[in-house]
């Protein structure tokens, strides 16, 4: 069955460093991959979308890569700040379906 | 002005009761969704409506019945509540069924079944 794995452990990094979060998937061929941010007690908020034919996407301090051979996406936050502390979810969408399947998320904590 | 709003934010009820959660979006979107997030933070789609038409109906017990009176509203009614129904329910919308569209989520409705 389809499976999406994100770092199950929380990720602690020092302010100013680059945070790298991973999203691995199996038994799936997504055409689209999205990243969302979720703060405690809030709904997920869209950050970036990358298509299967795109290797990399950037938005301000955020960068997403998508490797369909490795079945992996990496999400980078450069010059991280304590305000970046949140849970980050990846979501995969196939070309033949209207629904996105979400990973369980990685909790990021940026230490001041 | 809240884009996707859900009520109530918190719901505590006894097993066997029936409850409803309401959702409204003011973004002019065609497509709305219900997601369930369990205690392990796993976010799973339940239903999707496009212009009031049911598009996605995942393997969800018949006790869950969505209703879309118009494309700006999608309500969720749950009959005979069970302990396992305790979760946070998120409403979301997207502009249309385009597969590269972003989802706009509400703040969630935390349901606790005692």
mmCIF file of N, CA and C in Angstrom, chain B:
data_model
loop_
_atom_site.group_PDB
_atom_site.id
_atom_site.type_symbol
_atom_site.label_atom_id
_atom_site.label_comp_id
_atom_site.label_asym_id
_atom_site.label_seq_id
_atom_site.Cartn_x
_atom_site.Cartn_y
_atom_site.Cartn_z
ATOM 1 N N UNK B 1 -10.675 38.685 7.899
ATOM 2 C CA UNK B 1 -11.855 37.888 7.564
ATOM 3 C C UNK B 1 -11.408 36.448 7.291
ATOM 4 N N UNK B 2 -11.892 35.509 8.083
ATOM 5 C CA UNK B 2 -11.441 34.130 7.994
ATOM 6 C C UNK B 2 -11.850 33.515 6.666
ATOM 7 N N UNK B 3 -10.886 32.821 5.994
ATOM 8 C CA UNK B 3 -11.156 32.261 4.684
ATOM 9 C C UNK B 3 -12.002 30.990 4.791
ATOM 10 N N UNK B 4 -11.566 30.060 5.668
ATOM 11 C CA UNK B 4 -12.300 28.818 5.894
ATOM 12 C C UNK B 4 -12.598 28.757 7.392
ATOM 13 N N UNK B 5 -13.853 28.793 7.729
ATOM 14 C CA UNK B 5 -14.220 28.819 9.145
ATOM 15 C C UNK B 5 -15.061 27.594 9.490
ATOM 16 N N UNK B 6 -14.757 27.025 10.641
ATOM 17 C CA UNK B 6 -15.485 25.849 11.108
ATOM 18 C C UNK B 6 -16.041 26.122 12.489
ATOM 19 N N UNK B 7 -17.210 25.561 12.754
ATOM 20 C CA UNK B 7 -17.787 25.630 14.087
ATOM 21 C C UNK B 7 -18.450 24.305 14.431
ATOM 22 N N UNK B 8 -18.334 23.874 15.687
ATOM 23 C CA UNK B 8 -17.604 24.534 16.780
ATOM 24 C C UNK B 8 -16.113 24.186 16.742
ATOM 25 N N UNK B 9 -15.328 24.887 17.493
ATOM 26 C CA UNK B 9 -13.891 24.599 17.573
ATOM 27 C C UNK B 9 -13.636 23.409 18.500
ATOM 28 N N UNK B 10 -14.451 23.293 19.524
ATOM 29 C CA UNK B 10 -14.337 22.168 20.446
ATOM 30 C C UNK B 10 -15.704 21.532 20.630
ATOM 31 N N UNK B 11 -15.685 20.212 20.741
ATOM 32 C CA UNK B 11 -16.932 19.473 20.892
ATOM 33 C C UNK B 11 -16.648 18.298 21.820
ATOM 34 N N UNK B 12 -17.327 18.260 22.967
ATOM 35 C CA UNK B 12 -17.180 17.147 23.900
ATOM 36 C C UNK B 12 -18.558 16.526 24.058
ATOM 37 N N UNK B 13 -18.641 15.213 23.855
ATOM 38 C CA UNK B 13 -19.946 14.573 23.862
ATOM 39 C C UNK B 13 -19.829 13.130 24.318
ATOM 40 N N UNK B 14 -20.951 12.527 24.598
ATOM 41 C CA UNK B 14 -20.984 11.139 25.049
ATOM 42 C C UNK B 14 -21.108 10.200 23.859
ATOM 43 N N UNK B 15 -20.635 8.998 24.053
ATOM 44 C CA UNK B 15 -20.809 7.923 23.057
ATOM 45 C C UNK B 15 -22.288 7.759 22.741
ATOM 46 N N UNK B 16 -22.554 7.529 21.478
ATOM 47 C CA UNK B 16 -23.928 7.282 21.068
ATOM 48 C C UNK B 16 -24.674 8.525 20.611
ATOM 49 N N UNK B 17 -24.134 9.698 20.955
ATOM 50 C CA UNK B 17 -24.797 10.944 20.539
ATOM 51 C C UNK B 17 -24.545 11.225 19.059
ATOM 52 N N UNK B 18 -25.325 12.175 18.534
ATOM 53 C CA UNK B 18 -25.157 12.660 17.158
ATOM 54 C C UNK B 18 -24.691 14.109 17.233
ATOM 55 N N UNK B 19 -23.721 14.456 16.380
ATOM 56 C CA UNK B 19 -23.214 15.834 16.377
ATOM 57 C C UNK B 19 -22.920 16.293 14.954
ATOM 58 N N UNK B 20 -22.897 17.598 14.790
ATOM 59 C CA UNK B 20 -22.581 18.183 13.479
ATOM 60 C C UNK B 20 -21.480 19.214 13.598
ATOM 61 N N UNK B 21 -20.674 19.308 12.543
ATOM 62 C CA UNK B 21 -19.651 20.348 12.419
ATOM 63 C C UNK B 21 -19.946 21.098 11.125
ATOM 64 N N UNK B 22 -19.906 22.432 11.226
ATOM 65 C CA UNK B 22 -20.214 23.237 10.048
ATOM 66 C C UNK B 22 -18.955 23.885 9.496
ATOM 67 N N UNK B 23 -18.938 24.080 8.186
ATOM 68 C CA UNK B 23 -17.793 24.708 7.538
ATOM 69 C C UNK B 23 -18.277 25.649 6.448
ATOM 70 N N UNK B 24 -17.629 26.801 6.396
ATOM 71 C CA UNK B 24 -17.956 27.792 5.371
ATOM 72 C C UNK B 24 -16.665 28.381 4.821
ATOM 73 N N UNK B 25 -16.614 28.587 3.524
ATOM 74 C CA UNK B 25 -15.452 29.267 2.936
ATOM 75 C C UNK B 25 -15.923 30.475 2.130
ATOM 76 N N UNK B 26 -15.166 31.569 2.270
ATOM 77 C CA UNK B 26 -15.533 32.798 1.564
ATOM 78 C C UNK B 26 -14.532 33.135 0.468
ATOM 79 N N UNK B 27 -13.865 32.097 -0.034
ATOM 80 C CA UNK B 27 -12.835 32.288 -1.061
ATOM 81 C C UNK B 27 -13.382 32.151 -2.473
ATOM 82 N N UNK B 28 -14.632 31.756 -2.586
ATOM 83 C CA UNK B 28 -15.212 31.540 -3.904
ATOM 84 C C UNK B 28 -14.742 30.252 -4.557
ATOM 85 N N UNK B 29 -14.218 29.329 -3.750
ATOM 86 C CA UNK B 29 -13.703 28.068 -4.278
ATOM 87 C C UNK B 29 -14.833 27.121 -4.653
ATOM 88 N N UNK B 30 -14.507 26.213 -5.595
ATOM 89 C CA UNK B 30 -15.502 25.227 -6.031
ATOM 90 C C UNK B 30 -15.453 23.943 -5.219
ATOM 91 N N UNK B 31 -14.290 23.650 -4.611
ATOM 92 C CA UNK B 31 -14.071 22.335 -4.014
ATOM 93 C C UNK B 31 -13.829 22.444 -2.519
ATOM 94 N N UNK B 32 -14.480 21.552 -1.770
ATOM 95 C CA UNK B 32 -14.316 21.534 -0.311
ATOM 96 C C UNK B 32 -14.067 20.107 0.160
ATOM 97 N N UNK B 33 -13.412 19.989 1.309
ATOM 98 C CA UNK B 33 -12.968 18.691 1.809
ATOM 99 C C UNK B 33 -13.205 18.596 3.324
ATOM 100 N N UNK B 34 -13.310 17.364 3.785
ATOM 101 C CA UNK B 34 -13.185 17.068 5.205
ATOM 102 C C UNK B 34 -12.006 16.121 5.390
ATOM 103 N N UNK B 35 -11.117 16.499 6.332
ATOM 104 C CA UNK B 35 -9.990 15.665 6.721
ATOM 105 C C UNK B 35 -10.113 15.333 8.205
ATOM 106 N N UNK B 36 -9.583 14.183 8.587
ATOM 107 C CA UNK B 36 -9.537 13.785 9.996
ATOM 108 C C UNK B 36 -8.070 13.656 10.399
ATOM 109 N N UNK B 37 -7.706 14.276 11.529
ATOM 110 C CA UNK B 37 -6.343 14.168 12.041
ATOM 111 C C UNK B 37 -6.398 13.467 13.390
ATOM 112 N N UNK B 38 -5.809 12.294 13.451
ATOM 113 C CA UNK B 38 -5.876 11.507 14.688
ATOM 114 C C UNK B 38 -4.789 11.941 15.679
ATOM 115 N N UNK B 39 -4.704 11.206 16.762
ATOM 116 C CA UNK B 39 -3.781 11.587 17.841
ATOM 117 C C UNK B 39 -2.324 11.515 17.415
ATOM 118 N N UNK B 40 -2.039 10.738 16.370
ATOM 119 C CA UNK B 40 -0.672 10.635 15.854
ATOM 120 C C UNK B 40 -0.407 11.669 14.765
ATOM 121 N N UNK B 41 -1.310 12.593 14.626
ATOM 122 C CA UNK B 41 -1.180 13.711 13.688
ATOM 123 C C UNK B 41 -1.304 13.284 12.231
ATOM 124 N N UNK B 42 -1.816 12.066 11.993
ATOM 125 C CA UNK B 42 -1.986 11.618 10.630
ATOM 126 C C UNK B 42 -3.244 12.260 10.045
ATOM 127 N N UNK B 43 -3.086 12.979 8.932
ATOM 128 C CA UNK B 43 -4.178 13.725 8.311
ATOM 129 C C UNK B 43 -4.718 12.901 7.141
ATOM 130 N N UNK B 44 -5.977 12.490 7.267
ATOM 131 C CA UNK B 44 -6.532 11.582 6.262
ATOM 132 C C UNK B 44 -7.799 12.180 5.657
ATOM 133 N N UNK B 45 -7.891 12.137 4.344
ATOM 134 C CA UNK B 45 -9.068 12.682 3.686
ATOM 135 C C UNK B 45 -10.274 11.778 3.932
ATOM 136 N N UNK B 46 -11.426 12.423 4.113
ATOM 137 C CA UNK B 46 -12.664 11.683 4.296
ATOM 138 C C UNK B 46 -13.579 11.890 3.078
ATOM 139 N N UNK B 47 -13.859 13.140 2.774
ATOM 140 C CA UNK B 47 -14.787 13.466 1.692
ATOM 141 C C UNK B 47 -14.282 14.680 0.909
ATOM 142 N N UNK B 48 -14.752 14.747 -0.338
ATOM 143 C CA UNK B 48 -14.521 15.939 -1.137
ATOM 144 C C UNK B 48 -15.759 16.222 -1.971
ATOM 145 N N UNK B 49 -16.125 17.496 -2.041
ATOM 146 C CA UNK B 49 -17.252 17.939 -2.858
ATOM 147 C C UNK B 49 -16.757 18.984 -3.842
ATOM 148 N N UNK B 50 -17.276 18.909 -5.057
ATOM 149 C CA UNK B 50 -16.984 19.920 -6.054
ATOM 150 C C UNK B 50 -18.304 20.475 -6.566
ATOM 151 N N UNK B 51 -18.542 21.770 -6.342
ATOM 152 C CA UNK B 51 -19.824 22.367 -6.726
ATOM 153 C C UNK B 51 -21.007 21.534 -6.243
ATOM 154 N N UNK B 52 -20.964 21.183 -5.004
ATOM 155 C CA UNK B 52 -22.022 20.452 -4.297
ATOM 156 C C UNK B 52 -22.098 18.971 -4.689
ATOM 157 N N UNK B 53 -21.213 18.511 -5.553
ATOM 158 C CA UNK B 53 -21.265 17.108 -5.969
ATOM 159 C C UNK B 53 -20.183 16.311 -5.254
ATOM 160 N N UNK B 54 -20.532 15.162 -4.698
ATOM 161 C CA UNK B 54 -19.569 14.312 -4.004
ATOM 162 C C UNK B 54 -18.571 13.736 -4.994
ATOM 163 N N UNK B 55 -17.287 13.990 -4.735
ATOM 164 C CA UNK B 55 -16.234 13.523 -5.630
ATOM 165 C C UNK B 55 -15.412 12.408 -4.989
ATOM 166 N N UNK B 56 -15.076 12.601 -3.732
ATOM 167 C CA UNK B 56 -14.271 11.612 -3.014
ATOM 168 C C UNK B 56 -15.046 11.172 -1.777
ATOM 169 N N UNK B 57 -15.138 9.864 -1.623
ATOM 170 C CA UNK B 57 -15.762 9.300 -0.429
ATOM 171 C C UNK B 57 -14.877 8.141 -0.012
ATOM 172 N N UNK B 58 -13.951 8.444 0.909
ATOM 173 C CA UNK B 58 -13.039 7.408 1.340
ATOM 174 C C UNK B 58 -13.790 6.384 2.186
ATOM 175 N N UNK B 59 -13.061 5.357 2.597
ATOM 176 C CA UNK B 59 -13.713 4.307 3.387
ATOM 177 C C UNK B 59 -14.031 4.863 4.768
ATOM 178 N N UNK B 60 -15.192 5.472 4.851
ATOM 179 C CA UNK B 60 -15.622 6.113 6.082
ATOM 180 C C UNK B 60 -16.938 5.457 6.494
ATOM 181 N N UNK B 61 -17.128 5.166 7.788
ATOM 182 C CA UNK B 61 -18.393 4.545 8.221
ATOM 183 C C UNK B 61 -19.606 5.356 7.786
ATOM 184 N N UNK B 62 -20.704 4.671 7.549
ATOM 185 C CA UNK B 62 -21.947 5.341 7.141
ATOM 186 C C UNK B 62 -22.455 6.317 8.178
ATOM 187 N N UNK B 63 -21.931 6.231 9.389
ATOM 188 C CA UNK B 63 -22.351 7.150 10.441
ATOM 189 C C UNK B 63 -21.938 8.600 10.127
ATOM 190 N N UNK B 64 -20.980 8.729 9.203
ATOM 191 C CA UNK B 64 -20.515 10.060 8.797
ATOM 192 C C UNK B 64 -21.254 10.464 7.524
ATOM 193 N N UNK B 65 -21.942 11.583 7.579
ATOM 194 C CA UNK B 65 -22.666 12.022 6.382
ATOM 195 C C UNK B 65 -22.374 13.495 6.125
ATOM 196 N N UNK B 66 -21.697 13.766 5.021
ATOM 197 C CA UNK B 66 -21.451 15.158 4.646
ATOM 198 C C UNK B 66 -22.657 15.718 3.900
ATOM 199 N N UNK B 67 -22.803 17.044 3.994
ATOM 200 C CA UNK B 67 -23.857 17.702 3.228
ATOM 201 C C UNK B 67 -23.334 19.039 2.740
ATOM 202 N N UNK B 68 -23.575 19.316 1.473
ATOM 203 C CA UNK B 68 -23.128 20.571 0.883
ATOM 204 C C UNK B 68 -24.332 21.311 0.320
ATOM 205 N N UNK B 69 -24.913 22.222 1.105
ATOM 206 C CA UNK B 69 -26.093 22.936 0.616
ATOM 207 C C UNK B 69 -25.774 23.899 -0.535
ATOM 208 N N UNK B 70 -24.572 24.405 -0.572
ATOM 209 C CA UNK B 70 -24.094 25.223 -1.680
ATOM 210 C C UNK B 70 -22.579 25.115 -1.691
ATOM 211 N N UNK B 71 -21.945 25.660 -2.706
ATOM 212 C CA UNK B 71 -20.509 25.372 -2.836
ATOM 213 C C UNK B 71 -19.661 26.081 -1.794
ATOM 214 N N UNK B 72 -20.247 26.979 -1.014
ATOM 215 C CA UNK B 72 -19.498 27.664 0.031
ATOM 216 C C UNK B 72 -19.594 26.962 1.378
ATOM 217 N N UNK B 73 -20.427 25.947 1.462
ATOM 218 C CA UNK B 73 -20.650 25.263 2.741
ATOM 219 C C UNK B 73 -20.515 23.755 2.595
ATOM 220 N N UNK B 74 -19.873 23.170 3.590
ATOM 221 C CA UNK B 74 -19.802 21.706 3.650
ATOM 222 C C UNK B 74 -19.875 21.325 5.119
ATOM 223 N N UNK B 75 -20.958 20.664 5.488
ATOM 224 C CA UNK B 75 -21.163 20.276 6.868
ATOM 225 C C UNK B 75 -20.925 18.784 7.026
ATOM 226 N N UNK B 76 -20.612 18.400 8.257
ATOM 227 C CA UNK B 76 -20.358 16.986 8.552
ATOM 228 C C UNK B 76 -21.218 16.576 9.727
ATOM 229 N N UNK B 77 -22.073 15.595 9.509
ATOM 230 C CA UNK B 77 -22.914 15.084 10.580
ATOM 231 C C UNK B 77 -22.430 13.683 10.943
ATOM 232 N N UNK B 78 -22.335 13.442 12.236
ATOM 233 C CA UNK B 78 -21.863 12.135 12.697
ATOM 234 C C UNK B 78 -22.909 11.528 13.623
ATOM 235 N N UNK B 79 -23.378 10.360 13.281
ATOM 236 C CA UNK B 79 -24.369 9.653 14.098
ATOM 237 C C UNK B 79 -23.689 8.650 15.023
ATOM 238 N N UNK B 80 -24.351 8.354 16.110
ATOM 239 C CA UNK B 80 -23.917 7.268 17.019
ATOM 240 C C UNK B 80 -22.414 7.332 17.284
ATOM 241 N N UNK B 81 -21.971 8.413 17.835
ATOM 242 C CA UNK B 81 -20.539 8.635 18.036
ATOM 243 C C UNK B 81 -19.879 7.521 18.841
ATOM 244 N N UNK B 82 -18.655 7.184 18.435
ATOM 245 C CA UNK B 82 -17.855 6.164 19.108
ATOM 246 C C UNK B 82 -16.565 6.789 19.624
ATOM 247 N N UNK B 83 -15.936 6.090 20.564
ATOM 248 C CA UNK B 83 -14.692 6.601 21.147
ATOM 249 C C UNK B 83 -13.647 6.881 20.071
ATOM 250 N N UNK B 84 -13.596 6.000 19.072
ATOM 251 C CA UNK B 84 -12.596 6.133 18.006
ATOM 252 C C UNK B 84 -12.817 7.319 17.084
ATOM 253 N N UNK B 85 -13.941 7.985 17.238
ATOM 254 C CA UNK B 85 -14.208 9.170 16.422
ATOM 255 C C UNK B 85 -13.508 10.403 16.980
ATOM 256 N N UNK B 86 -12.976 10.283 18.179
ATOM 257 C CA UNK B 86 -12.256 11.410 18.782
ATOM 258 C C UNK B 86 -11.061 11.777 17.913
ATOM 259 N N UNK B 87 -11.004 13.013 17.494
ATOM 260 C CA UNK B 87 -9.959 13.473 16.575
ATOM 261 C C UNK B 87 -10.179 14.958 16.332
ATOM 262 N N UNK B 88 -9.286 15.527 15.537
ATOM 263 C CA UNK B 88 -9.514 16.885 15.054
ATOM 264 C C UNK B 88 -9.967 16.783 13.608
ATOM 265 N N UNK B 89 -11.075 17.411 13.300
ATOM 266 C CA UNK B 89 -11.627 17.381 11.950
ATOM 267 C C UNK B 89 -11.362 18.728 11.294
ATOM 268 N N UNK B 90 -10.737 18.651 10.127
ATOM 269 C CA UNK B 90 -10.397 19.862 9.387
ATOM 270 C C UNK B 90 -11.222 19.955 8.114
ATOM 271 N N UNK B 91 -11.774 21.121 7.909
ATOM 272 C CA UNK B 91 -12.401 21.441 6.639
ATOM 273 C C UNK B 91 -11.354 22.158 5.789
ATOM 274 N N UNK B 92 -11.390 21.958 4.493
ATOM 275 C CA UNK B 92 -10.456 22.633 3.596
ATOM 276 C C UNK B 92 -11.165 22.949 2.290
ATOM 277 N N UNK B 93 -10.595 23.873 1.556
ATOM 278 C CA UNK B 93 -11.131 24.172 0.228
ATOM 279 C C UNK B 93 -9.986 24.371 -0.752
ATOM 280 N N UNK B 94 -10.290 24.213 -2.023
ATOM 281 C CA UNK B 94 -9.347 24.536 -3.088
ATOM 282 C C UNK B 94 -10.142 25.180 -4.212
ATOM 283 N N UNK B 95 -9.446 25.912 -5.050
ATOM 284 C CA UNK B 95 -10.135 26.685 -6.077
ATOM 285 C C UNK B 95 -11.018 25.807 -6.957
ATOM 286 N N UNK B 96 -10.450 24.672 -7.355
ATOM 287 C CA UNK B 96 -11.208 23.720 -8.161
ATOM 288 C C UNK B 96 -10.544 22.361 -8.026
ATOM 289 N N UNK B 97 -10.848 21.471 -8.931
ATOM 290 C CA UNK B 97 -10.310 20.121 -8.830
ATOM 291 C C UNK B 97 -8.922 19.988 -9.453
ATOM 292 N N UNK B 98 -8.340 21.085 -9.903
ATOM 293 C CA UNK B 98 -7.000 21.012 -10.475
ATOM 294 C C UNK B 98 -6.048 20.358 -9.486
ATOM 295 N N UNK B 99 -5.299 19.414 -9.949
ATOM 296 C CA UNK B 99 -4.503 18.592 -9.041
ATOM 297 C C UNK B 99 -3.301 19.331 -8.472
ATOM 298 N N UNK B 100 -3.000 20.488 -9.023
ATOM 299 C CA UNK B 100 -1.890 21.264 -8.472
ATOM 300 C C UNK B 100 -2.380 22.436 -7.632
ATOM 301 N N UNK B 101 -3.622 22.369 -7.208
ATOM 302 C CA UNK B 101 -4.169 23.458 -6.401
ATOM 303 C C UNK B 101 -3.826 23.307 -4.927
ATOM 304 N N UNK B 102 -3.570 24.421 -4.267
ATOM 305 C CA UNK B 102 -3.275 24.367 -2.843
ATOM 306 C C UNK B 102 -4.566 24.253 -2.050
ATOM 307 N N UNK B 103 -4.419 23.658 -0.880
ATOM 308 C CA UNK B 103 -5.550 23.507 0.020
ATOM 309 C C UNK B 103 -5.505 24.596 1.083
ATOM 310 N N UNK B 104 -6.677 25.167 1.366
ATOM 311 C CA UNK B 104 -6.819 26.153 2.425
ATOM 312 C C UNK B 104 -7.603 25.465 3.546
ATOM 313 N N UNK B 105 -6.969 25.359 4.708
ATOM 314 C CA UNK B 105 -7.592 24.645 5.816
ATOM 315 C C UNK B 105 -8.233 25.606 6.806
ATOM 316 N N UNK B 106 -9.278 25.101 7.460
ATOM 317 C CA UNK B 106 -9.834 25.795 8.605
ATOM 318 C C UNK B 106 -8.983 25.513 9.835
ATOM 319 N N UNK B 107 -9.422 26.037 10.960
ATOM 320 C CA UNK B 107 -8.646 25.902 12.192
ATOM 321 C C UNK B 107 -8.868 24.560 12.892
ATOM 322 N N UNK B 108 -9.814 23.792 12.426
ATOM 323 C CA UNK B 108 -10.052 22.485 13.007
ATOM 324 C C UNK B 108 -11.143 22.489 14.064
ATOM 325 N N UNK B 109 -11.784 21.341 14.210
ATOM 326 C CA UNK B 109 -12.795 21.131 15.254
ATOM 327 C C UNK B 109 -12.385 19.893 16.036
ATOM 328 N N UNK B 110 -12.037 20.110 17.297
ATOM 329 C CA UNK B 110 -11.565 18.987 18.117
ATOM 330 C C UNK B 110 -12.763 18.294 18.739
ATOM 331 N N UNK B 111 -12.976 17.057 18.346
ATOM 332 C CA UNK B 111 -14.086 16.264 18.863
ATOM 333 C C UNK B 111 -13.565 15.267 19.891
ATOM 334 N N UNK B 112 -14.144 15.290 21.067
ATOM 335 C CA UNK B 112 -13.802 14.338 22.119
ATOM 336 C C UNK B 112 -15.053 13.552 22.476
ATOM 337 N N UNK B 113 -14.962 12.236 22.332
ATOM 338 C CA UNK B 113 -16.091 11.371 22.656
ATOM 339 C C UNK B 113 -15.767 10.621 23.949
ATOM 340 N N UNK B 114 -16.637 10.798 24.928
ATOM 341 C CA UNK B 114 -16.393 10.185 26.252
ATOM 342 C C UNK B 114 -17.188 8.894 26.427
#
